[in-house]
Coordinates of C-alpha atoms and ligand atoms in Angstrom, one line a residue:
M1 CA 28.8 -6.4 14.3
K2 CA 31.1 -8.0 11.8
R3 CA 29.4 -11.4 10.6
K4 CA 31.6 -14.5 10.5
R5 CA 31.9 -16.1 7.0
V6 CA 33.2 -19.5 5.9
G7 CA 34.9 -19.4 2.5
V8 CA 33.7 -22.0 0.0
L9 CA 36.3 -23.3 -2.8
V10 CA 34.9 -24.8 -5.7
L11 CA 37.5 -27.3 -7.3
S12 CA 36.7 -29.9 -9.9
G13 CA 33.3 -30.5 -8.6
L14 CA 34.4 -30.8 -4.8
V15 CA 33.1 -28.2 -2.5
L16 CA 35.5 -27.4 0.4
A17 CA 35.0 -25.6 3.3
T18 CA 37.5 -23.5 4.9
A19 CA 38.1 -23.8 8.5
A20 CA 38.4 -19.9 8.8
G21 CA 35.8 -18.4 10.7
L22 CA 33.8 -21.6 11.6
A23 CA 31.8 -21.1 14.7
V24 CA 31.6 -24.3 17.0
G25 CA 28.0 -23.4 18.6
P26 CA 24.7 -21.4 17.8
A27 CA 25.9 -18.0 16.6
A28 CA 26.0 -15.3 19.5
A29 CA 23.0 -12.8 19.3
G30 CA 23.5 -10.5 16.5
E31 CA 26.3 -12.8 15.1
Q32 CA 24.2 -14.9 12.6
P33 CA 26.4 -15.5 9.8
A34 CA 25.5 -15.1 6.0
P35 CA 25.1 -18.1 3.9
D36 CA 28.4 -18.4 2.2
A37 CA 29.1 -16.3 -1.0
V38 CA 29.4 -18.8 -3.9
A39 CA 31.2 -19.2 -7.0
T40 CA 29.6 -16.8 -9.6
G41 CA 32.1 -14.0 -10.0
H42 CA 30.4 -12.1 -7.3
G43 CA 31.9 -11.1 -4.0
H44 CA 30.9 -11.7 -0.7
D45 CA 29.0 -8.7 -0.3
D46 CA 27.4 -8.3 -3.7
P47 CA 23.7 -8.7 -3.7
V48 CA 22.1 -12.1 -3.9
I49 CA 19.5 -12.9 -6.1
V50 CA 17.0 -15.7 -4.9
G51 CA 15.2 -17.4 -7.6
H52 CA 11.3 -17.1 -6.2
R53 CA 9.9 -20.8 -6.0
G54 CA 12.6 -21.6 -8.5
A55 CA 12.2 -19.9 -12.0
S56 CA 8.7 -19.8 -11.4
G57 CA 8.1 -17.2 -14.3
Y58 CA 8.8 -19.9 -16.5
R59 CA 7.9 -23.4 -15.2
P60 CA 5.3 -24.2 -12.5
E61 CA 6.3 -23.3 -9.4
H62 CA 8.2 -25.0 -6.7
T63 CA 9.1 -28.2 -9.1
L64 CA 12.4 -29.5 -9.5
A65 CA 12.5 -28.2 -13.2
S66 CA 11.5 -24.8 -11.8
Y67 CA 14.5 -25.0 -9.1
E68 CA 16.8 -26.5 -11.9
L69 CA 16.3 -23.9 -14.6
A70 CA 16.8 -21.0 -12.0
W71 CA 20.2 -22.6 -11.0
R72 CA 21.1 -23.1 -14.7
M73 CA 20.2 -19.5 -15.1
G74 CA 22.8 -18.6 -12.8
V75 CA 21.2 -17.8 -9.5
D76 CA 23.1 -19.6 -6.4
F77 CA 19.9 -19.9 -4.1
V78 CA 16.2 -20.7 -4.7
D79 CA 13.2 -20.1 -2.4
V80 CA 11.8 -23.5 -1.2
D81 CA 8.3 -22.9 0.7
L82 CA 7.8 -26.0 2.7
V83 CA 4.7 -27.8 3.8
P84 CA 4.2 -31.0 5.6
T85 CA 2.6 -34.3 4.5
K86 CA 0.2 -36.5 6.8
D87 CA 3.1 -39.0 7.1
G88 CA 5.6 -36.2 8.0
Q89 CA 7.7 -35.6 5.2
L90 CA 8.7 -32.2 3.8
V91 CA 7.4 -30.9 0.6
A92 CA 7.5 -28.0 -1.7
R93 CA 4.3 -25.9 -1.9
H94 CA 3.8 -22.5 -1.4
E95 CA 0.4 -23.2 1.1
P96 CA -1.0 -26.6 2.1
E97 CA -4.1 -26.1 -0.3
I98 CA -3.0 -27.5 -3.5
G99 CA -6.1 -27.2 -5.8
G100 CA -4.5 -23.9 -7.1
T101 CA -1.1 -25.5 -8.1
T102 CA -1.9 -29.3 -8.7
D103 CA -4.2 -31.6 -10.8
V104 CA -5.9 -32.7 -7.4
A105 CA -9.3 -31.7 -8.5
D106 CA -8.8 -34.3 -11.7
H107 CA -8.5 -37.1 -9.3
P108 CA -12.0 -38.5 -8.2
E109 CA -10.4 -41.0 -5.7
F110 CA -9.3 -37.7 -3.7
A111 CA -12.8 -36.1 -4.2
A112 CA -13.7 -36.6 -0.6
R113 CA -10.7 -35.0 0.7
R114 CA -12.0 -31.7 -0.4
T115 CA -12.6 -29.9 2.8
S116 CA -12.8 -26.5 4.6
K117 CA -10.3 -25.2 7.2
V118 CA -9.3 -22.0 8.7
I119 CA -5.5 -21.3 8.8
D120 CA -4.4 -18.2 10.4
G121 CA -7.7 -16.8 10.7
T122 CA -8.5 -17.5 7.1
K123 CA -11.2 -19.9 5.7
L124 CA -9.9 -22.2 2.8
T125 CA -11.6 -24.6 1.0
G126 CA -9.6 -27.3 -1.1
W127 CA -7.2 -30.3 -0.8
F128 CA -4.4 -29.8 2.2
T129 CA -1.0 -31.6 2.1
E130 CA -1.4 -32.7 5.4
D131 CA -4.3 -34.9 4.6
F132 CA -2.4 -36.9 2.2
T133 CA 0.6 -39.2 2.5
L134 CA 3.7 -38.5 0.3
A135 CA 3.0 -41.6 -2.0
E136 CA -0.5 -40.3 -2.3
L137 CA 0.6 -36.7 -3.4
K138 CA 3.4 -38.2 -5.6
T139 CA 0.2 -39.4 -7.8
L140 CA -0.5 -35.6 -8.6
R141 CA 1.2 -33.1 -11.0
A142 CA 1.7 -29.5 -10.5
K143 CA 0.1 -27.1 -12.8
E144 CA 0.4 -23.2 -13.3
R145 CA -0.7 -20.9 -10.5
I146 CA -1.4 -17.8 -12.5
P147 CA -1.8 -18.9 -16.4
E148 CA -3.9 -15.4 -16.8
N149 CA -0.2 -13.8 -16.5
R150 CA 1.9 -16.9 -17.9
P151 CA -0.5 -19.0 -20.3
N152 CA 2.9 -20.3 -22.1
N153 CA 3.9 -22.3 -18.6
Q154 CA 0.5 -24.2 -19.0
L155 CA 2.5 -26.2 -21.5
Y156 CA 4.1 -28.0 -18.5
D157 CA 0.9 -28.4 -16.7
G158 CA 0.7 -32.4 -15.9
R159 CA 4.5 -33.0 -16.2
F160 CA 6.1 -32.6 -12.8
P161 CA 5.3 -34.2 -9.5
I162 CA 5.5 -32.5 -6.1
A163 CA 9.1 -32.5 -4.6
T164 CA 10.3 -33.2 -1.4
Y165 CA 12.6 -30.9 0.1
Q166 CA 15.4 -33.8 0.0
E167 CA 14.8 -34.4 -3.4
V168 CA 15.5 -30.5 -4.0
L169 CA 18.7 -30.7 -1.9
D170 CA 19.6 -34.0 -4.0
L171 CA 19.3 -32.1 -6.9
S172 CA 21.1 -29.1 -5.8
R173 CA 24.3 -31.1 -4.9
R174 CA 23.7 -32.9 -8.5
L175 CA 23.4 -30.1 -10.4
G176 CA 26.3 -28.2 -8.3
R177 CA 28.6 -31.0 -9.3
E178 CA 27.8 -30.5 -12.9
L179 CA 28.0 -26.5 -12.8
H180 CA 31.0 -26.7 -10.3
R181 CA 29.1 -24.3 -8.1
T182 CA 27.5 -24.6 -4.9
L183 CA 24.0 -24.2 -5.1
G184 CA 21.7 -23.8 -1.8
T185 CA 18.3 -23.1 -0.8
Y186 CA 16.2 -20.7 1.6
P187 CA 13.5 -23.0 2.6
E188 CA 10.7 -21.3 4.2
V189 CA 8.5 -22.8 7.1
K190 CA 5.1 -22.2 6.3
H191 CA 2.1 -21.4 8.6
S192 CA 4.0 -22.6 11.6
T193 CA 1.7 -22.1 14.2
Y194 CA -0.9 -24.0 12.5
F195 CA 1.2 -27.0 11.9
T196 CA 2.2 -27.0 15.2
S197 CA -1.2 -26.9 16.3
I198 CA -2.3 -29.9 14.3
D199 CA 0.8 -31.7 15.8
N200 CA 2.5 -31.9 12.7
P201 CA 5.0 -29.2 12.8
I202 CA 7.6 -28.2 10.3
E203 CA 10.7 -27.2 12.5
P204 CA 11.7 -30.3 13.9
K205 CA 11.7 -32.1 10.2
L206 CA 13.4 -29.2 8.8
V207 CA 16.0 -29.4 11.5
A208 CA 16.5 -33.2 11.0
L209 CA 16.8 -32.9 7.3
L210 CA 19.5 -30.1 7.7
N211 CA 21.2 -32.5 10.2
R212 CA 21.0 -35.3 8.2
N213 CA 22.2 -33.3 4.8
G214 CA 25.4 -31.8 6.6
L215 CA 23.7 -28.4 6.4
N216 CA 23.4 -27.3 9.9
R217 CA 26.7 -25.3 10.0
P218 CA 28.1 -22.2 9.5
G219 CA 28.7 -21.3 5.6
A220 CA 26.1 -24.0 4.4
P221 CA 24.3 -22.5 1.4
V222 CA 20.8 -22.4 3.2
A223 CA 18.8 -19.5 5.0
I224 CA 15.6 -20.2 6.6
Q225 CA 13.0 -18.0 6.2
S226 CA 9.5 -17.5 8.1
F227 CA 6.5 -14.8 8.5
E228 CA 6.4 -16.0 12.0
V229 CA 8.7 -14.9 15.0
S230 CA 8.7 -17.4 17.8
N231 CA 9.7 -20.0 15.7
L232 CA 12.8 -18.4 14.1
Q233 CA 13.7 -17.1 17.8
A234 CA 13.6 -20.9 18.6
L235 CA 15.5 -22.1 15.5
H236 CA 18.3 -19.4 16.5
R237 CA 19.1 -21.9 19.3
Q238 CA 18.9 -24.9 17.2
V239 CA 20.5 -24.0 14.1
R240 CA 23.9 -22.7 12.8
V241 CA 22.6 -21.2 9.6
P242 CA 21.1 -17.9 8.8
L243 CA 17.8 -17.0 9.5
L244 CA 15.5 -14.3 7.4
Q245 CA 12.5 -12.8 8.9
L246 CA 9.6 -12.2 6.3
T247 CA 7.6 -9.1 7.0
E248 CA 4.1 -8.3 5.2
A249 CA 3.2 -4.8 4.3
S250 CA 0.1 -5.1 6.7
G251 CA -1.4 -7.4 9.5
A252 CA 0.8 -9.3 12.1
P253 CA 2.7 -12.4 12.5
A254 CA 0.2 -15.4 13.1
D255 CA 2.1 -16.6 16.3
L256 CA 2.4 -13.3 17.7
V257 CA -1.9 -13.2 17.2
A258 CA -2.3 -16.5 18.3
K259 CA -0.5 -15.4 21.7
G260 CA -2.4 -12.1 22.2
D261 CA 1.0 -10.2 21.4
K262 CA -0.3 -7.1 19.8
R263 CA 3.0 -6.3 17.7
T264 CA 2.2 -5.9 14.0
Y265 CA 4.6 -6.2 11.0
A266 CA 4.8 -2.3 11.4
D267 CA 6.0 -2.7 14.9
L268 CA 8.5 -5.3 13.4
V269 CA 10.2 -2.9 11.0
S270 CA 10.5 -0.1 13.5
P271 CA 14.0 0.7 14.5
A272 CA 13.3 -1.0 17.9
G273 CA 11.7 -4.0 16.3
L274 CA 14.7 -4.2 13.8
R275 CA 17.0 -4.7 16.9
E276 CA 14.9 -7.3 18.2
I277 CA 15.2 -9.3 14.7
A278 CA 18.7 -8.7 14.6
K279 CA 19.2 -11.0 17.8
Y280 CA 18.2 -14.0 15.9
A281 CA 18.1 -13.2 12.3
T282 CA 20.7 -12.1 9.6
Y283 CA 18.1 -11.1 6.8
L284 CA 15.1 -9.0 7.1
G285 CA 12.7 -10.0 4.1
P286 CA 10.2 -7.1 3.6
D287 CA 7.4 -6.7 1.1
K288 CA 9.1 -4.6 -1.5
S289 CA 6.2 -1.8 -0.9
Q290 CA 8.0 -1.8 2.4
V291 CA 11.2 -0.5 0.6
I292 CA 9.8 1.5 -2.1
P293 CA 6.1 2.4 -1.5
L294 CA 3.3 3.0 -4.5
D295 CA 1.3 5.9 -4.2
A296 CA -2.6 6.1 -5.2
D297 CA -1.6 5.9 -8.8
E298 CA 0.5 3.0 -8.1
N299 CA 3.9 4.7 -9.3
P300 CA 6.6 4.6 -6.8
G301 CA 7.1 6.9 -4.2
S302 CA 10.6 8.0 -2.2
P303 CA 12.1 5.1 -0.6
T304 CA 11.6 4.7 3.3
S305 CA 14.2 4.5 5.7
L306 CA 13.7 0.6 6.0
V307 CA 16.9 0.0 4.4
A308 CA 19.1 2.2 6.5
D309 CA 17.4 1.2 9.8
A310 CA 17.8 -2.4 9.1
H311 CA 21.6 -1.8 8.2
R312 CA 21.8 0.1 11.2
A313 CA 20.5 -2.9 13.4
G314 CA 22.7 -5.0 11.6
L315 CA 20.4 -6.7 9.1
K316 CA 20.5 -7.5 5.8
V317 CA 17.5 -6.7 3.4
A318 CA 16.2 -9.0 0.7
P319 CA 12.6 -7.8 -0.3
Y320 CA 10.2 -9.7 -2.3
T321 CA 8.9 -10.4 -4.9
F322 CA 10.0 -9.1 -8.5
R323 CA 7.9 -10.5 -11.8
N324 CA 8.1 -9.0 -15.3
E325 CA 4.6 -9.0 -16.2
N326 CA 2.8 -5.8 -16.0
P327 CA 0.1 -6.3 -13.4
F328 CA 3.3 -6.9 -10.7
L329 CA 5.2 -3.6 -11.8
P330 CA 4.6 0.2 -11.0
A331 CA 1.9 1.7 -13.3
N332 CA 4.8 3.9 -14.9
L333 CA 6.8 0.8 -16.0
R334 CA 4.1 -1.2 -17.4
S335 CA 4.5 -1.7 -21.2
S336 CA 0.7 -1.9 -21.9
E337 CA -2.3 -3.0 -20.3
S338 CA -1.7 -6.6 -21.3
P339 CA -1.4 -9.1 -18.4
T340 CA 1.1 -11.2 -19.8
A341 CA 3.7 -8.7 -21.4
Y342 CA 6.7 -7.8 -19.5
G343 CA 7.3 -4.1 -18.4
N344 CA 10.2 -2.3 -17.7
V345 CA 11.2 -4.5 -14.6
F346 CA 15.0 -3.4 -14.9
A347 CA 13.9 0.1 -14.0
E348 CA 12.1 -1.4 -10.9
E349 CA 14.9 -3.7 -10.1
A350 CA 17.7 -1.0 -10.3
A351 CA 15.7 1.2 -8.2
F352 CA 15.9 -1.4 -5.5
L353 CA 19.5 -2.0 -5.9
K354 CA 20.2 1.7 -5.6
A355 CA 18.0 1.8 -2.5
G356 CA 20.7 -0.5 -0.9
V357 CA 19.1 -3.9 -1.0
D358 CA 21.4 -6.8 0.0
G359 CA 19.3 -9.0 -2.5
F360 CA 16.1 -9.9 -3.7
F361 CA 13.6 -12.4 -4.7
A362 CA 12.6 -12.9 -8.2
D363 CA 10.2 -15.1 -10.6
Q364 CA 12.5 -14.8 -13.3
P365 CA 16.1 -14.9 -12.5
D366 CA 17.6 -14.5 -15.6
T367 CA 16.3 -10.9 -15.8
A368 CA 17.2 -10.5 -12.2
L369 CA 20.9 -10.9 -12.8
E370 CA 20.7 -9.0 -15.6
S371 CA 20.0 -6.3 -13.3
L372 CA 22.3 -7.1 -11.0
H373 CA 25.3 -7.3 -13.5
D374 CA 24.1 -4.1 -14.9
F375 CA 24.3 -2.4 -11.2
L376 CA 27.7 -4.2 -10.1
G377 CA 28.9 -3.0 -13.8
R378 CA 30.0 -6.4 -14.6
Ligands
LIG401 O1 10.1 -16.1 0.7 C1 10.1 -14.7 0.0 C2 8.6 -14.5 -0.4 O2 8.6 -15.7 -1.2 C3 7.7 -14.6 0.6 O3 6.7 -14.3 -0.1 O4 4.2 -15.6 -0.2 O5 6.0 -16.2 -1.7 O6 6.4 -17.1 0.3 P1 6.0 -15.7 -0.6

């Protein structure tokens, strides 16, 4: 089914949405709009590169500095994972536990907040955003998650505060005016079932933020992601921006597990499962191994039928996550045993583009754009 699109004209820093194709209510099943193509010189149907956690290959993830670098490198969209604070603000972190990505352990005033929780069946110990007010979180500073792979990024440890989603949106507008481009976000609702269970749900806060920022409309530069299903199905009735169903290579969505629904991610990516997803989502965001699996020696095998199956169901496909460093690459593309050195990520990204993906998430947006330009011959 043909998707409705809204053109965006960028003129002297003014972003004018054309009326053509504007829907007046939630899109009908199977007709979710795609986020608008933007002024990159790419066409509407060109693959979309999403800066994963910003430009997390170069800066501590999910900081304004990481997002700004990604946008300045040329991508139009950044991936923004969202978790709530104790006082109901949405902040950009990959998970509620912040011991691995901030200096919270160095703050004696927060030592007593260290605790253990079970989230989606996994026991975690550390400090959790939902136990801190935004003002308290603002006293912390971000640090590099994987210094063993990205030692140079530690240069930036301690420099950048935790950002709210509102601050990310403010930056997108400010920078968009400077760069004369529409800059967008792919917010991801993290641990939906868990946060709902503790009476601090993410979805109503996200919808309120989109409404407040004029972003709950077809053509807005936003696509909402989740690894869960029920929340996306509910959001489909509440928002007019596209949705992206994330899937993992194994296991099952936490909401389905909680409800006793036996469906797994493998069921979701079956042809019948994909047709169900297409009723509420525009995109499928699979683990990259679901598109091109690795064999026992960690070398790439043949592409699965997932891209073709998803396209047949009317879904676009944007796998995650592409990273330049050796340990994240197939064995045959590694340059050495070094965990910090880059391997031949161009070959990996080219293989996925050739397999027909409609975009992908990358920690090094500049490298990914180079791959895209090669693929498009521009
Ligand atoms: O959002 C796409 C991809 O980022 C999903 O993985 O774990 O980084 O949220 P994760």
